[in-house]
Short mmCIF file of C-alpha atoms in Angstrom, two decimals:
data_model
loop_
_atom_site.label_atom_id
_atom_site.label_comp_id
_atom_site.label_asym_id
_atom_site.label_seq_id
_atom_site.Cartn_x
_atom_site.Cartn_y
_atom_site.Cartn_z
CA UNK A 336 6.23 -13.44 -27.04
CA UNK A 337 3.24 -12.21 -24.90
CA UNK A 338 2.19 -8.42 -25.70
CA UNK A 339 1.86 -6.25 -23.14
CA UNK A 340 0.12 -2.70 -24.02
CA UNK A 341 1.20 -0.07 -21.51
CA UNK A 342 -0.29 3.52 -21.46
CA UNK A 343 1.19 6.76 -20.02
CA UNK A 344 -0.99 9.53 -19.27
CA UNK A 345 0.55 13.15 -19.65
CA UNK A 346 1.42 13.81 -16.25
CA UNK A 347 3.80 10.52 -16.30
CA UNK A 348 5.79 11.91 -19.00
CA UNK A 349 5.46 15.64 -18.14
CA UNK A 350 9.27 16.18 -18.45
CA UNK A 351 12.29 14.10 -19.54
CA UNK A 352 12.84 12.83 -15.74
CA UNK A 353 9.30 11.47 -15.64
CA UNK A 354 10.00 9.50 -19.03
CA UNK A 355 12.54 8.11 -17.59
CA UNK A 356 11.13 6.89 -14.87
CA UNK A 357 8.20 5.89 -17.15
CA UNK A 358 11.01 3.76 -19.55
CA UNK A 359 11.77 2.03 -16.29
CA UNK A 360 8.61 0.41 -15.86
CA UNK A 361 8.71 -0.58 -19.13
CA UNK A 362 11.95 -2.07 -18.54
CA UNK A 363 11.24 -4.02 -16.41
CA UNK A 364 8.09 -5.41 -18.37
CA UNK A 365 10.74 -6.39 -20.90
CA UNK A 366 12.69 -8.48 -18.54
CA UNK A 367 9.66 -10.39 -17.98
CA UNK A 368 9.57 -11.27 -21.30
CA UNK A 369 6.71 -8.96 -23.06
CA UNK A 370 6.88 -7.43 -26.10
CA UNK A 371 5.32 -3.90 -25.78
CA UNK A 372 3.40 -0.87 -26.97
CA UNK A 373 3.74 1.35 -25.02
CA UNK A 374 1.09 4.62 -26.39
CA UNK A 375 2.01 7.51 -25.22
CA UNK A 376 -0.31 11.37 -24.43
CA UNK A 377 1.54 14.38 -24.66
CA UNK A 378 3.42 15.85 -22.27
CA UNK A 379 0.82 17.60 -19.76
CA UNK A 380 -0.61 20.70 -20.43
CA UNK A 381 0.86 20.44 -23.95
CA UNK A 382 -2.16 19.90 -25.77
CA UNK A 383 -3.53 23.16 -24.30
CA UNK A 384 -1.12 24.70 -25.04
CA UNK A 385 -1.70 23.76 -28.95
CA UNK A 386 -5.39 24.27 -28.59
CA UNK A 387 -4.88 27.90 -27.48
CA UNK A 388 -2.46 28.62 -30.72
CA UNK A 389 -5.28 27.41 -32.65
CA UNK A 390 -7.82 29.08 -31.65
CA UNK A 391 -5.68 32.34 -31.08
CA UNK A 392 -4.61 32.07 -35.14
CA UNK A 393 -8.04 31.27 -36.11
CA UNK A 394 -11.23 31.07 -34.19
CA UNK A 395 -13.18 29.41 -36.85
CA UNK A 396 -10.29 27.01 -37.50
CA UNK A 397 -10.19 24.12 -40.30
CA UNK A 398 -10.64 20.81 -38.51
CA UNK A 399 -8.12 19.18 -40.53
CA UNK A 400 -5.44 21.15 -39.79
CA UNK A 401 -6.46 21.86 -36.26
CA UNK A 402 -6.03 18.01 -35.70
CA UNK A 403 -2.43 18.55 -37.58
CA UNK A 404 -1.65 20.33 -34.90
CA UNK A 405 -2.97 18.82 -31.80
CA UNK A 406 -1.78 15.45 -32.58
CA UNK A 407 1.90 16.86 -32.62
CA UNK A 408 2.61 16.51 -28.72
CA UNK A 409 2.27 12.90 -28.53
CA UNK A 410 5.00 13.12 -31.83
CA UNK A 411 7.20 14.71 -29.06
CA UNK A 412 6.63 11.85 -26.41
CA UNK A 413 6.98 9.06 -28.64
CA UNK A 414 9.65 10.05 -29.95
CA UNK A 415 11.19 10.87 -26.12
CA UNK A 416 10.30 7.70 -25.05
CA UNK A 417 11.89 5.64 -28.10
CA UNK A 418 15.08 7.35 -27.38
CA UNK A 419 14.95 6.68 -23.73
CA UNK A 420 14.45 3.15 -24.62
CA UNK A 421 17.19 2.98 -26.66
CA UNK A 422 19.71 4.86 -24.08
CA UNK A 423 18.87 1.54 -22.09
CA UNK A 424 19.80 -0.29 -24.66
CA UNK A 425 15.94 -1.62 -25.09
CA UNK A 426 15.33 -1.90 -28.97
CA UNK A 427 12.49 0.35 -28.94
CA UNK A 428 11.03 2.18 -32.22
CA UNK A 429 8.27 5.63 -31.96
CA UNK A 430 5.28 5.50 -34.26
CA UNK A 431 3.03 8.06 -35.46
CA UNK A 432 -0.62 7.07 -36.19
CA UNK A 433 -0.65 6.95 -39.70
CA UNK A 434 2.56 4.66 -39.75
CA UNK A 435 1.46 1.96 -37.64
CA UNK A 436 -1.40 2.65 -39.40
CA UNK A 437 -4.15 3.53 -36.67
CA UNK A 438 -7.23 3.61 -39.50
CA UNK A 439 -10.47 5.94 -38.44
CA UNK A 440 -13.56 7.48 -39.82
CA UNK A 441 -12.57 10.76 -41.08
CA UNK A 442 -14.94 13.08 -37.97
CA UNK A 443 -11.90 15.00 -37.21
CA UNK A 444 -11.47 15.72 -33.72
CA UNK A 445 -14.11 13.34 -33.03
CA UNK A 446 -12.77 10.38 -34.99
CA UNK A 447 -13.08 6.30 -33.96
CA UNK A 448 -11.28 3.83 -34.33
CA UNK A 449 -12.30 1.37 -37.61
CA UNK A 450 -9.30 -0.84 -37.78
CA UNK A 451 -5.79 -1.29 -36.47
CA UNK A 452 -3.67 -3.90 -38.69
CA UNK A 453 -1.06 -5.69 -36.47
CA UNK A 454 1.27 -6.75 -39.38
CA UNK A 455 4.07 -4.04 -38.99
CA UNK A 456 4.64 -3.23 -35.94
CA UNK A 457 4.57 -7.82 -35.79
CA UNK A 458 7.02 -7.56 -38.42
CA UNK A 459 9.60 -5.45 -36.13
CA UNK A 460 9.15 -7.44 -33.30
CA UNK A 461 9.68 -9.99 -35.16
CA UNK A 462 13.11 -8.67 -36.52
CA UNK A 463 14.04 -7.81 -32.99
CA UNK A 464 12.62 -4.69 -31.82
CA UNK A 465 11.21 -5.08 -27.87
CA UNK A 466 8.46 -1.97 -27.99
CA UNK A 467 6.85 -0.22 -29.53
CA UNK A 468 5.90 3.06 -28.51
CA UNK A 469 2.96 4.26 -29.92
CA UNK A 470 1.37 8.33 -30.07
CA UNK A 471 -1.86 8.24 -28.68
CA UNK A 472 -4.99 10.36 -29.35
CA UNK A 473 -4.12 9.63 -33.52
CA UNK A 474 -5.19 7.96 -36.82
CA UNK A 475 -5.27 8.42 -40.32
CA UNK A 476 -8.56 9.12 -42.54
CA UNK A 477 -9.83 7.27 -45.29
CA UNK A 478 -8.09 10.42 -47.05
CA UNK A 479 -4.76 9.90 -46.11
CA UNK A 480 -5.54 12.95 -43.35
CA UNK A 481 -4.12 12.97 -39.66
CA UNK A 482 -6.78 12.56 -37.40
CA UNK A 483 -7.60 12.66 -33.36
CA UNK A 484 -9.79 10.79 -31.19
CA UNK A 485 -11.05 13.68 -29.07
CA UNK A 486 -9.68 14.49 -25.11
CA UNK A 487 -8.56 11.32 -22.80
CA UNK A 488 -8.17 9.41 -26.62
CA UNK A 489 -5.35 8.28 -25.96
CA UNK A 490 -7.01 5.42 -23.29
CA UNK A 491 -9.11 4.59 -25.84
CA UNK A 492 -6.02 4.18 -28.54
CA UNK A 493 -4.30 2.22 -25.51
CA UNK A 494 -7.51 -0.17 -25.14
CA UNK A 495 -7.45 -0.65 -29.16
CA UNK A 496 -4.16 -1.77 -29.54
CA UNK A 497 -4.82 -4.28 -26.55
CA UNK A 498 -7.42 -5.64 -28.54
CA UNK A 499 -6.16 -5.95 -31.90
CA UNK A 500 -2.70 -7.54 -30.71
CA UNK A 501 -4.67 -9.85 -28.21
CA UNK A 502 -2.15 -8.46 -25.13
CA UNK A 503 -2.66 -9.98 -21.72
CA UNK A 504 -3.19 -7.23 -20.54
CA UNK A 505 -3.71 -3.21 -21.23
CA UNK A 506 -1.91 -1.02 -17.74
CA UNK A 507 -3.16 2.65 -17.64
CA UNK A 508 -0.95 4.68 -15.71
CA UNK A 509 -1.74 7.80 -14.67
CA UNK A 510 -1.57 10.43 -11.28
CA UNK A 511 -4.00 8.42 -8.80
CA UNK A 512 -3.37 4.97 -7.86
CA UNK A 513 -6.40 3.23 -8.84
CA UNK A 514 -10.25 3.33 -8.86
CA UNK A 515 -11.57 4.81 -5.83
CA UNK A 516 -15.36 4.29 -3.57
CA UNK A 517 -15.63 7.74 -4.61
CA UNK A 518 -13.54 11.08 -4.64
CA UNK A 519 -11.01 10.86 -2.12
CA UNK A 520 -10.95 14.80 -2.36
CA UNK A 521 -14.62 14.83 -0.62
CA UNK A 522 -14.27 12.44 1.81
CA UNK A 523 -11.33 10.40 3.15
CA UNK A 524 -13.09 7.51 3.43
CA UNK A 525 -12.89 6.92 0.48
CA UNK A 526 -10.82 3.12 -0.51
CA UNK A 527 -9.68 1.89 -3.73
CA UNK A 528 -11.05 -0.87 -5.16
CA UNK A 529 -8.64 -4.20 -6.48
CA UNK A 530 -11.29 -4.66 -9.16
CA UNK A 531 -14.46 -3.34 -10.58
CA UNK A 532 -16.83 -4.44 -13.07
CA UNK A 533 -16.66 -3.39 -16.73
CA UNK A 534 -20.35 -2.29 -15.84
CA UNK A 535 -19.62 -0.17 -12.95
CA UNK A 536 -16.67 1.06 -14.30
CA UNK A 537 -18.73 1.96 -16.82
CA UNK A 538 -21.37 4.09 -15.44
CA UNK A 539 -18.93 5.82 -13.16
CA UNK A 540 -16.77 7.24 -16.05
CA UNK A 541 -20.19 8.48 -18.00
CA UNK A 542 -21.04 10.05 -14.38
CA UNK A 543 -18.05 12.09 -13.88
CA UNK A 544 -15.25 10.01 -12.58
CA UNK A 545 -12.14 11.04 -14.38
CA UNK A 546 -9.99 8.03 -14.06
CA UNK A 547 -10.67 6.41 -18.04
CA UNK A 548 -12.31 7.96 -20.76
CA UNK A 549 -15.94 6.60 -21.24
CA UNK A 550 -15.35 4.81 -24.71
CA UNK A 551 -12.11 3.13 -23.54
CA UNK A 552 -14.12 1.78 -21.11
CA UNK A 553 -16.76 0.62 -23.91
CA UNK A 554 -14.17 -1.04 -25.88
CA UNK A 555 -12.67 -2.97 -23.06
CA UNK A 556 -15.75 -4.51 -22.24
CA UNK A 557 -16.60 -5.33 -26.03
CA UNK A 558 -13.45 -7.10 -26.57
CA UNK A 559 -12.83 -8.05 -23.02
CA UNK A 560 -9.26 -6.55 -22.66
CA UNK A 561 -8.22 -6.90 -19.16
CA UNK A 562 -7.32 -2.91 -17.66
CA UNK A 563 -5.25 -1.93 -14.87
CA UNK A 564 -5.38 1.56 -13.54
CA UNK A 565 -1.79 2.40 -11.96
CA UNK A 566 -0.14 5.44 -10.58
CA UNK A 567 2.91 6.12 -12.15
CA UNK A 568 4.53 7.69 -9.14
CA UNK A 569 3.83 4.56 -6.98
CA UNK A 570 6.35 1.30 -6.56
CA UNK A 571 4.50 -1.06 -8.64
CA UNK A 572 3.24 -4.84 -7.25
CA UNK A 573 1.80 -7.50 -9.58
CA UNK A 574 -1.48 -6.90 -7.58
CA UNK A 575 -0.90 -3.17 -7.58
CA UNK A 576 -3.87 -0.64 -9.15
CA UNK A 577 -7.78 -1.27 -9.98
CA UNK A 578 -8.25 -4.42 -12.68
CA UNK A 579 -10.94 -3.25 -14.51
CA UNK A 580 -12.71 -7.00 -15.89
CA UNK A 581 -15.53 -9.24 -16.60
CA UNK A 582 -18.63 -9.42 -13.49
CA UNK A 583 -17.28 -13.36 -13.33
CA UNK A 584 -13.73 -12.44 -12.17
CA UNK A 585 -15.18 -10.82 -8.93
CA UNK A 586 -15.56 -13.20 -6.70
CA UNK A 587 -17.67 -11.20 -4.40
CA UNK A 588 -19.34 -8.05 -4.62
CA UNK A 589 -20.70 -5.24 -3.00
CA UNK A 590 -23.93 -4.03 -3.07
CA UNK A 591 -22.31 -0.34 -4.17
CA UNK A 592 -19.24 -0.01 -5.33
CA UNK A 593 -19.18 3.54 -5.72
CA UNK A 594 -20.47 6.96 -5.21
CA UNK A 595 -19.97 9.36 -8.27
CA UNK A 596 -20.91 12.80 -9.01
CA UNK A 597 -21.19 15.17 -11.15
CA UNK A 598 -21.12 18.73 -10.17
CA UNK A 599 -22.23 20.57 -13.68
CA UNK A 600 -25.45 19.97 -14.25
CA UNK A 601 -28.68 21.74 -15.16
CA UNK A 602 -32.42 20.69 -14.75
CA UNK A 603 -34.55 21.95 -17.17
CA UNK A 604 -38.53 22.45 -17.28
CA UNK A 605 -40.81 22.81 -19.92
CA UNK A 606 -43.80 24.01 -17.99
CA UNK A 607 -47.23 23.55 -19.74
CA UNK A 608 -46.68 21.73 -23.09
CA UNK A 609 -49.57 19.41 -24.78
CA UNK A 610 -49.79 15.77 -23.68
CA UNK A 611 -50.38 14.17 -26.95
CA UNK A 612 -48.48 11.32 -28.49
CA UNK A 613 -45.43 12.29 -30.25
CA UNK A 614 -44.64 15.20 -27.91
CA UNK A 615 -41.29 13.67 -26.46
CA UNK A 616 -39.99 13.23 -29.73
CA UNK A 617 -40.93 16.94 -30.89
CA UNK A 618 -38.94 18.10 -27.75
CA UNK A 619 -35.84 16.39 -27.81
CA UNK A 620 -35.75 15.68 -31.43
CA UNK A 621 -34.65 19.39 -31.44
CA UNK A 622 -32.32 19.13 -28.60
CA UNK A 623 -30.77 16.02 -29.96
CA UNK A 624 -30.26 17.99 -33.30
CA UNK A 625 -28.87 20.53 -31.08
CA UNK A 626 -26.12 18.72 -29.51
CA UNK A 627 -28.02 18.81 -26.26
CA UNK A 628 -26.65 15.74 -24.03
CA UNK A 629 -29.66 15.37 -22.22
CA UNK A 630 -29.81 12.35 -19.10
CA UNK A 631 -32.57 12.50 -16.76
CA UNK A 632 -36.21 12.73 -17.74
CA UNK A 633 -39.27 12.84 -16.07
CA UNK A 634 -42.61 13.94 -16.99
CA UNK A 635 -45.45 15.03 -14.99
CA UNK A 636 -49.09 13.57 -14.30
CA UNK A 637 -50.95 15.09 -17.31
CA UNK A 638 -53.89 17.62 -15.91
CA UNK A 639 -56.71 19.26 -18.48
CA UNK A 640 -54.41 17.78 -21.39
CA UNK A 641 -51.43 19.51 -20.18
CA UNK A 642 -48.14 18.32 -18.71
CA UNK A 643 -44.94 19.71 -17.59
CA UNK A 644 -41.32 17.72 -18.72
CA UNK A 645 -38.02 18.13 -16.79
CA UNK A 646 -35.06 16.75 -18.16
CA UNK A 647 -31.38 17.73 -17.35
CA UNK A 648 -28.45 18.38 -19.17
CA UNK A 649 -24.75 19.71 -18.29
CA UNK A 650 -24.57 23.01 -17.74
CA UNK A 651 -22.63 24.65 -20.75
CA UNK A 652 -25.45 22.97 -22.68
CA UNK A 653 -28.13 25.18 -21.27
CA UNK A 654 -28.16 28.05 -23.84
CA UNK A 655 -28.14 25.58 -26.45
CA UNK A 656 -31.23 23.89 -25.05
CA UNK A 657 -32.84 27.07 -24.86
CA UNK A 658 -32.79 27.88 -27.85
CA UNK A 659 -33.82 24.64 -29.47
CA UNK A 660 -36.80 24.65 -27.57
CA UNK A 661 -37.80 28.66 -28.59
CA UNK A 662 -37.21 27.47 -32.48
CA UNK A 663 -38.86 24.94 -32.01
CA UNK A 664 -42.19 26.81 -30.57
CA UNK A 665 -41.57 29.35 -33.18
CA UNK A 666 -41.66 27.37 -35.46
CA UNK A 667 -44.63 25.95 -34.16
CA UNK A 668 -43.45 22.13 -33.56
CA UNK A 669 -44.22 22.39 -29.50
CA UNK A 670 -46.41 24.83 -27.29
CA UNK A 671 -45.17 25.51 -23.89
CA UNK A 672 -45.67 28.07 -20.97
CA UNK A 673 -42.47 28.95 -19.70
CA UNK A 674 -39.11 26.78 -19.65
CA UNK A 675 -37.35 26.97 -16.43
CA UNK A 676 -33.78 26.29 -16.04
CA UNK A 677 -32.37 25.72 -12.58
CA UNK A 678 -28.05 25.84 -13.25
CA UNK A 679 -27.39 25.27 -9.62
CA UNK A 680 -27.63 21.41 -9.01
CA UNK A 681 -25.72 18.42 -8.98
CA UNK A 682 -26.19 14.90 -9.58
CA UNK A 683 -25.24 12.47 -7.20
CA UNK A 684 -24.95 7.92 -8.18
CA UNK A 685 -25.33 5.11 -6.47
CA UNK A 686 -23.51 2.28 -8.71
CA UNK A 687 -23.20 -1.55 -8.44
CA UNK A 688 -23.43 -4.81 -9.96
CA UNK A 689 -25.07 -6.60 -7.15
CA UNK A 690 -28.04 -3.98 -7.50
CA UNK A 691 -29.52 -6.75 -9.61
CA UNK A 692 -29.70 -9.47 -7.26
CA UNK A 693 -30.53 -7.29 -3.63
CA UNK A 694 -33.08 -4.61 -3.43
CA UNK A 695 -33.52 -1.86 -0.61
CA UNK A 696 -30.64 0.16 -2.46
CA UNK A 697 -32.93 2.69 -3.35
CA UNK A 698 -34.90 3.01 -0.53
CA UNK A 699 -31.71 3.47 1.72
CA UNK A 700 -30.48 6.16 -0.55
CA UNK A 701 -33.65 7.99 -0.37
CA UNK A 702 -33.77 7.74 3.37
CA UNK A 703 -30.08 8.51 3.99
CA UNK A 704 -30.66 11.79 2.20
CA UNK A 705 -33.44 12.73 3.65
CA UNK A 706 -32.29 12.24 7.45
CA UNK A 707 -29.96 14.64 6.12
CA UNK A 708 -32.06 17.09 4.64
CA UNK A 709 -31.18 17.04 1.30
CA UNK A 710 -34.54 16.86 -1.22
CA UNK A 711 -34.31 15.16 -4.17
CA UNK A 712 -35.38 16.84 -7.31
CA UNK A 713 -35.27 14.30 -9.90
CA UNK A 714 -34.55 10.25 -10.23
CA UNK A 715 -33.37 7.63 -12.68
CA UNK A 716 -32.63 4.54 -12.25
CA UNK A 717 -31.24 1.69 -14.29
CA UNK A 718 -29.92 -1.88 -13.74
CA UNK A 719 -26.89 -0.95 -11.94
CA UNK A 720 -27.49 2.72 -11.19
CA UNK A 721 -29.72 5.12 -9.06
CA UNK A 722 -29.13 8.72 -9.93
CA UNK A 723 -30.39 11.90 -8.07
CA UNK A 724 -30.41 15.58 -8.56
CA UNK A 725 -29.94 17.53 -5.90
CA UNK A 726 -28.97 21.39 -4.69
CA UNK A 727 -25.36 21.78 -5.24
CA UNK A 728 -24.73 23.20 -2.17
CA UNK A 729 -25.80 19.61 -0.93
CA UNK A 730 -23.14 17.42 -2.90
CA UNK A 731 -20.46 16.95 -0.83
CA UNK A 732 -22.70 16.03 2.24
CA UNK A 733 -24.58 13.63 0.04
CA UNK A 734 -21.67 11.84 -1.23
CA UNK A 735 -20.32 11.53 2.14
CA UNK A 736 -23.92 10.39 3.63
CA UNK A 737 -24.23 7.71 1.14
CA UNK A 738 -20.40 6.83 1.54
CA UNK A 739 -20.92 6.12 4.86
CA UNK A 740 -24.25 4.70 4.52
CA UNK A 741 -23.27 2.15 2.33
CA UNK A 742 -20.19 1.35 4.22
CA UNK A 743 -17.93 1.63 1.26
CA UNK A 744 -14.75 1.98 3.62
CA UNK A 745 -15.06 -1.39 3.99
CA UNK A 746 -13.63 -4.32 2.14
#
């Protein structure tokens, strides 16, 4: 039979009512004739909940046993769900990572997937079971250890599986209803989309949007899985949700397809440093080594063989990025002036495929910010993207400006 891989986020199965109604769906995705896994997060604000008994037992934790821990609420909701399942008389069997097994590098807490080998849970389909209902966010080491894929994993375990068992299709379902123009919370103008681009979809998880974790997204695209973002509080339609897919299944695209943000960021100046070759790579060498996330770089027009070099980072990173840049003039790797941290901006994207084939994107951006007022600190650009820093007291009116500007309330 086809396979069907069918993800529930922690608010759908936040209490035993909501699994229920999450079992339904699943149901009914039976009667259709799918086998499915269905992978499951924990019940919401459960993993919290577990990372605040860690850290309140012991600050400097051991990973190993922190991901022991962790990993146990998705135990719960597997093992919930199966039961569920099985009250509706659905054959349905849980499974923990290490059973199915979910293989991984052994970076606890961080891990990725290597390898997941279909032949068991196969083998109880084959012998009758209808799903299979998987615990997200888990693995097993090399070691035989329990592992965890890091927050939102369990999209990415959900996209794996989808891959590996070749399903038609891999549904997310979460609390929002699909893939939006932007953040319906800033202006209500915004529309969901009926598909988006791997691409886009893409650069608007890495630029804040919450909807899928980044990597998920990554894997999709690599192996082509087919995603649908659902609400799980919604009646459901075959053409319900975003379809997440390949640039050839859109027929027709917009210009922009969407406006993301991200409120937490810093720019960063190092005022004064040597232009000389090699001088990037002694700055954010450093930072990399740090764990600095840097984005955005720009460097200044070099004057009496000095330049200045802005580059921003989130915010939480800042102190970090401080102080890889005073060891590293200590230690007498770079020579700057003064490094000057401005914590109150935002970065605001312009994102979509048909970028490459129609220009005047940027230039309406730029001039639909600054008939409102709002200066623009810093740009990048790639294929598909145009990214600005701006004041954050400027954000919302720049998403809006550029929501309207680009007409993205229209079909």
């Amino acid at each position: 039979m086809p396979v069907l891989v069918m993800k529930f986020g922690g608010t759908s199965v936040a209490n035993l009512d909501r699994i229920k109604r999450a079992a339904k769906r699943v149901g009914v995705e039976v009667a259709k004739g799918y086998d499915v896994i269905v992978i499951v997060s924990a019940m919401s604000g459960k993993t919290n909940e577990l990372v605040g008994w860690v850290n309140e037992t012991s600050p400097l934790y051991d990973a190993r046993e922190y991901d022991a821990i962790v990993s146990s609420g998705e135990n719960v909701t597997a093992g919930l769900m199966a039961l569920t399942l099985q009250e509706m008389e659905i054959p349905a069997r849980s499974w923990q990572g290490w059973q199915v097994p979910v293989k991984t590098t052994s970076a606890h807490s961080a891990a990725r997937i290597e390898e997941i080998p279909d032949k068991n849970i196969r083998e109880k389909f084959a012998n009758g079971d209808r799903v299979a209902v998987v615990a997200g966010f888990q693995g097993v080491s090399p070691e035989g250890r329990i592992t965890t894929l890091g927050r939102g994993g369990s999209d990415t375990t959900a996209v794996a599986f989808a891959a590996a068992f070749d399903a038609e299709r891999c549904d997310i379902y979460t609390d929002v209803d699909g893939v939006y123009t932007t953040d319906p919370r800033i202006t209500d103008k915004a529309r969901k989309l009926d598909k988006i681009a791997f691409e886009e979809m893409l650069e608007l998880a890495s630029l804040g949007a919450k909807v899928l974790q980044t990597r998920s997204v990554e894997l999709a695209m690599r192996y082509k899985v087919k995603l649908r973002v659902l609400s799980s509080f919604e009646e459901q339609s075959d053409t319900a949700g975003t379809l997440v897919c390949a640039e050839e299944e859109i027929m027709e695209s917009n210009v922009v397809s969407g406006i993301a943000y991200s409120r937490d960021e810093a720019k960063m100046t190092l005022v004064s440093v040597a232009d000389r070759p090699g001088i990037a790579a002694a700055i954010f060498g450093p930072l990399s080594d740090a764990g600095v996330n840097v984005d955005m770089i720009i460097q200044n027009i070099a004057e009496d063989g000095r330049t200045d070099m802005t580059f921003s980072c989130p915010t939480d990173q800042v102190k970090r990025a401080e102080k890889a840049m005073e060891d590293a003039k200590t230690a007498g790797e770079i020579n700057y002036h003064d490094l000057i941290a401005d914590t109150e901006v935002a970065k605001i994207s312009a994102v979509g495929i048909g970028m490459r084939s129609q220009s005047g994107v940027a230039a309406k951006m730029f001039k639909t910010l600054s008939d409102e007022g709002v200066n623009i600190k810093v740009i990048a650009t790639s294929e598909i993207k145009i990214s600005v820093l701006v004041d954050r007291k400027y954000m919302e009116l720049a998403v809006q400006a550029l929501h309207d500007a680009f007409e993205l309330d229209k079909a």
